[in-house]
Short mmCIF file of C-alpha atoms in Angstrom, two decimals:
data_model
loop_
_atom_site.label_atom_id
_atom_site.label_comp_id
_atom_site.label_asym_id
_atom_site.label_seq_id
_atom_site.Cartn_x
_atom_site.Cartn_y
_atom_site.Cartn_z
CA MET E 16 -7.80 -10.78 0.68
CA ASN E 17 -11.15 -9.95 2.18
CA LYS E 18 -13.29 -7.65 0.07
CA ASN E 19 -16.69 -8.01 1.48
CA PHE E 20 -15.11 -6.53 5.01
CA TRP E 21 -13.35 -3.48 2.84
CA ASP E 22 -17.19 -2.86 1.32
CA ARG E 23 -18.97 -3.31 4.67
CA TYR E 24 -16.23 -0.69 6.50
CA TYR E 25 -17.18 2.11 3.64
CA SER E 26 -20.06 1.67 3.85
CA LYS E 27 -20.44 2.57 7.09
CA THR E 28 -17.54 5.39 7.44
CA ILE E 29 -15.70 7.85 5.49
CA GLY E 30 -12.47 7.00 6.90
CA ILE E 31 -9.26 9.21 8.27
CA GLU E 32 -9.34 11.75 5.20
CA THR E 33 -6.11 13.43 5.93
CA PRO E 34 -2.42 12.51 4.51
CA SER E 35 -0.49 10.29 6.66
CA ASN E 36 2.50 10.98 7.40
CA PHE E 37 4.10 8.43 4.62
CA ALA E 38 2.54 10.48 2.29
CA SER E 39 4.16 13.39 2.98
CA TYR E 40 7.36 11.37 3.22
CA VAL E 41 7.06 10.01 -0.45
CA SER E 42 6.07 12.69 -1.89
CA ASP E 43 9.46 14.51 -2.00
CA LEU E 44 11.12 12.01 -2.68
CA ILE E 45 10.12 12.19 -5.88
CA LYS E 46 9.83 15.03 -9.21
CA LYS E 47 6.75 16.73 -9.63
CA GLY E 48 4.32 15.27 -13.17
CA GLU E 49 5.48 12.14 -12.14
CA SER E 50 3.26 9.43 -12.05
CA ILE E 51 2.67 7.28 -9.27
CA LEU E 52 0.31 3.95 -8.58
CA GLU E 53 -1.23 3.81 -5.03
CA LEU E 54 -2.14 -0.31 -4.57
CA GLY E 55 -4.89 -0.29 -1.87
CA CYS E 56 -5.81 3.45 -1.36
CA GLY E 57 -9.10 3.15 0.71
CA ASN E 58 -10.79 6.60 0.67
CA GLY E 59 -7.91 8.21 -1.06
CA ARG E 60 -6.41 9.92 1.42
CA ASP E 61 -2.85 9.84 0.01
CA SER E 62 -4.13 9.74 -3.33
CA PHE E 63 -5.35 13.41 -2.99
CA TYR E 64 -2.88 14.37 -1.30
CA PHE E 65 -0.20 13.85 -4.05
CA ALA E 66 -2.37 14.96 -6.55
CA LYS E 67 -2.44 17.98 -4.84
CA LYS E 68 1.34 18.04 -4.35
CA GLY E 69 1.51 18.08 -8.63
CA PHE E 70 1.76 14.26 -8.94
CA HIS E 71 -0.15 12.18 -12.26
CA VAL E 72 -1.86 9.25 -10.01
CA PHE E 73 -3.44 6.27 -10.22
CA ALA E 74 -5.24 4.53 -7.53
CA ILE E 75 -6.96 1.56 -7.11
CA ASP E 76 -8.93 -0.56 -4.54
CA GLN E 77 -10.70 -3.82 -4.37
CA SER E 78 -13.93 -2.17 -3.14
CA LYS E 79 -16.23 -0.55 -5.18
CA ILE E 80 -18.39 0.46 -2.33
CA VAL E 81 -15.11 3.25 -1.93
CA ILE E 82 -14.47 4.27 -4.93
CA ASN E 83 -17.73 5.33 -6.30
CA ARG E 84 -17.71 7.47 -3.52
CA ILE E 85 -14.48 9.64 -4.13
CA LYS E 86 -13.96 8.69 -7.98
CA LYS E 87 -15.08 11.54 -10.75
CA LYS E 88 -14.87 11.32 -14.50
CA ASN E 89 -11.05 12.15 -16.23
CA ILE E 90 -9.28 14.14 -13.37
CA ASN E 91 -6.92 13.68 -11.03
CA PRO E 92 -6.56 10.80 -9.14
CA LYS E 93 -8.11 8.32 -11.64
CA PHE E 94 -9.44 6.26 -8.99
CA ILE E 95 -9.99 1.96 -10.51
CA CYS E 96 -11.73 -0.22 -9.15
CA LYS E 97 -9.58 -3.45 -9.55
CA ASP E 98 -8.25 -6.79 -8.02
CA ILE E 99 -5.11 -5.97 -7.14
CA GLN E 100 -4.14 -9.99 -8.25
CA GLU E 101 -4.96 -8.44 -11.90
CA LEU E 102 -2.81 -5.69 -12.08
CA GLU E 103 -0.63 -6.36 -14.74
CA LYS E 104 -3.93 -7.50 -17.05
CA ASN E 105 -4.97 -3.95 -19.11
CA PHE E 106 -3.27 -1.94 -17.58
CA LYS E 107 -3.01 0.83 -20.46
CA PHE E 108 -0.50 3.44 -17.47
CA LYS E 109 2.73 4.43 -17.55
CA ILE E 110 4.03 5.03 -14.01
CA ASN E 111 7.26 6.26 -12.48
CA HIS E 112 7.07 4.95 -8.93
CA CYS E 113 4.44 2.75 -6.85
CA TYR E 114 3.17 2.74 -3.34
CA ALA E 115 1.52 0.89 -0.77
CA ARG E 116 1.03 1.89 2.57
CA PHE E 117 -0.63 -0.68 5.05
CA PHE E 118 -1.29 -3.15 2.17
CA LEU E 119 0.42 -5.69 1.94
CA HIS E 120 -0.23 -6.74 5.32
CA ALA E 121 -3.57 -7.93 4.07
CA LEU E 122 -3.00 -10.16 1.74
CA ASN E 123 -1.14 -13.52 2.30
CA GLU E 124 2.40 -14.42 1.75
CA ASN E 125 1.02 -15.97 -2.68
CA GLU E 126 -0.57 -12.74 -3.11
CA GLU E 127 2.13 -10.49 -1.57
CA ASN E 128 4.13 -13.10 -3.86
CA ASN E 129 2.00 -11.71 -7.02
CA VAL E 130 1.83 -8.45 -6.42
CA ILE E 131 5.73 -7.97 -5.54
CA GLU E 132 6.10 -9.23 -9.08
CA SER E 133 3.43 -7.26 -11.01
CA VAL E 134 5.15 -3.93 -9.94
CA ALA E 135 8.91 -5.27 -10.70
CA ASN E 136 7.04 -5.85 -14.24
CA LEU E 137 5.24 -2.44 -13.74
CA LEU E 138 8.15 -0.39 -12.46
CA PRO E 139 10.34 1.38 -15.38
CA LYS E 140 14.27 1.62 -14.74
CA ASN E 141 14.61 3.36 -11.64
CA GLY E 142 11.27 3.79 -10.58
CA LEU E 143 10.35 3.74 -6.99
CA PHE E 144 8.57 0.83 -4.97
CA PHE E 145 7.22 2.68 -1.47
CA SER E 146 5.89 0.53 1.52
CA GLU E 147 4.49 0.64 5.01
CA ASN E 148 3.53 -1.68 6.91
CA ARG E 149 3.21 -3.21 10.52
CA SER E 150 6.24 -4.91 11.64
CA VAL E 151 5.82 -7.99 14.09
CA LYS E 152 7.57 -6.76 16.46
CA SER E 153 4.36 -4.36 16.62
CA ASP E 154 2.65 -4.59 20.50
CA LEU E 155 -0.83 -6.10 18.71
CA TYR E 156 1.74 -9.30 17.16
CA GLY E 157 -0.11 -12.05 18.22
CA LYS E 158 -3.59 -10.63 19.62
CA GLY E 159 -7.04 -12.00 18.69
CA GLU E 160 -7.85 -14.81 16.14
CA VAL E 161 -4.78 -17.08 15.46
CA ILE E 162 -5.08 -16.97 11.45
CA SER E 163 -2.65 -18.77 9.97
CA LYS E 164 1.18 -17.80 10.18
CA ASP E 165 1.68 -13.40 11.15
CA ILE E 166 -1.75 -13.41 10.39
CA PHE E 167 -4.06 -12.15 13.45
CA ARG E 168 -8.16 -11.51 13.72
CA THR E 169 -8.72 -8.21 16.05
CA ASP E 170 -10.80 -5.33 14.40
CA HIS E 171 -10.64 -7.25 11.55
CA LYS E 172 -7.47 -9.46 9.40
CA ARG E 173 -4.06 -8.66 9.38
CA ARG E 174 -0.94 -10.21 7.91
CA PHE E 175 2.40 -8.89 10.46
CA ILE E 176 5.26 -8.16 7.94
CA ARG E 177 8.58 -9.58 8.50
CA LYS E 178 11.99 -7.05 7.22
CA ASN E 179 14.06 -8.87 6.12
CA ASN E 180 11.64 -11.52 3.89
CA LEU E 181 9.63 -8.56 2.12
CA SER E 182 13.50 -7.21 2.18
CA GLN E 183 14.65 -10.29 0.41
CA LYS E 184 11.87 -10.91 -2.05
CA LEU E 185 12.18 -7.06 -3.40
CA LYS E 186 15.80 -7.87 -4.48
CA ASP E 187 15.14 -11.39 -6.23
CA ASN E 188 12.54 -9.13 -8.17
CA GLY E 189 15.22 -6.81 -9.47
CA PHE E 190 15.35 -3.59 -6.88
CA LYS E 191 18.00 -2.18 -4.57
CA ILE E 192 16.53 -1.54 -0.77
CA THR E 193 17.39 1.78 -0.64
CA LYS E 194 15.76 3.56 2.99
CA LEU E 195 14.63 0.68 5.19
CA VAL E 196 13.39 1.46 9.20
CA GLU E 197 11.64 -0.19 11.70
CA LYS E 198 10.59 1.37 14.32
CA LYS E 199 8.08 3.28 16.48
CA GLY E 200 6.38 6.84 15.59
CA LEU E 201 5.65 6.25 11.84
CA ALA E 202 2.51 6.07 12.53
CA ILE E 203 0.89 7.43 15.30
CA HIS E 204 -2.71 7.14 15.80
CA GLN E 205 -4.43 8.46 18.66
CA ASP E 206 -2.91 5.67 21.25
CA ASP E 207 -1.67 2.94 18.97
CA ASP E 208 2.11 3.55 17.82
CA PRO E 209 3.06 0.53 16.33
CA VAL E 210 6.30 -0.65 15.05
CA ILE E 211 6.24 -0.41 10.95
CA ILE E 212 8.36 -1.05 8.36
CA ARG E 213 9.56 1.32 5.82
CA ILE E 214 11.12 0.64 3.19
CA CYS E 215 11.83 2.55 -0.47
CA ALA E 216 13.14 0.08 -3.06
CA LYS E 217 14.68 1.60 -6.66
CA LYS E 218 14.26 -0.93 -9.90
CA LEU E 219 17.76 -1.74 -10.51
CA PHE E 220 16.30 -2.49 -14.69
#
């Protein structure tokens, strides 16, 4: 994960503050009062939205710059500056669900494997994992500097996600796929309308 890039990014900009379309979608699938953990929360745009909707929110990001800017003491959301690779270590909060928007594509393949395993260990039975990422079918795929398989650098480094690969990893870690779509129209921003993989998976045990 490129911690230095995101520290530099958030030292210069706040980023988009309105909640994402995905957050609105997810909020209708969980119950008020349940807890949700956001991975790679950035400026907290979706975490703040979830809190306003009545959920208990825990949000993790590795950028001290952004976490120090948005966190407040003993409030909802609870923001935590932590390397996602250490997700299970000393994580003392019980969560019902996990949310990761435009996050997995910031990880390499091994990091993604570790995170999915950690999420599976943290979630209780029937807990939901929500993920949204750019697909290999996006127009941006193949553009810019080639880093390695499915990873390219334009404005920043991204790994584009393969739907069947991600789905199988979740199944291998005890999840049932309850929703899986791959299409445009889910994450439009200005002139950018990428092909997005939106997935919801339920922990079976």
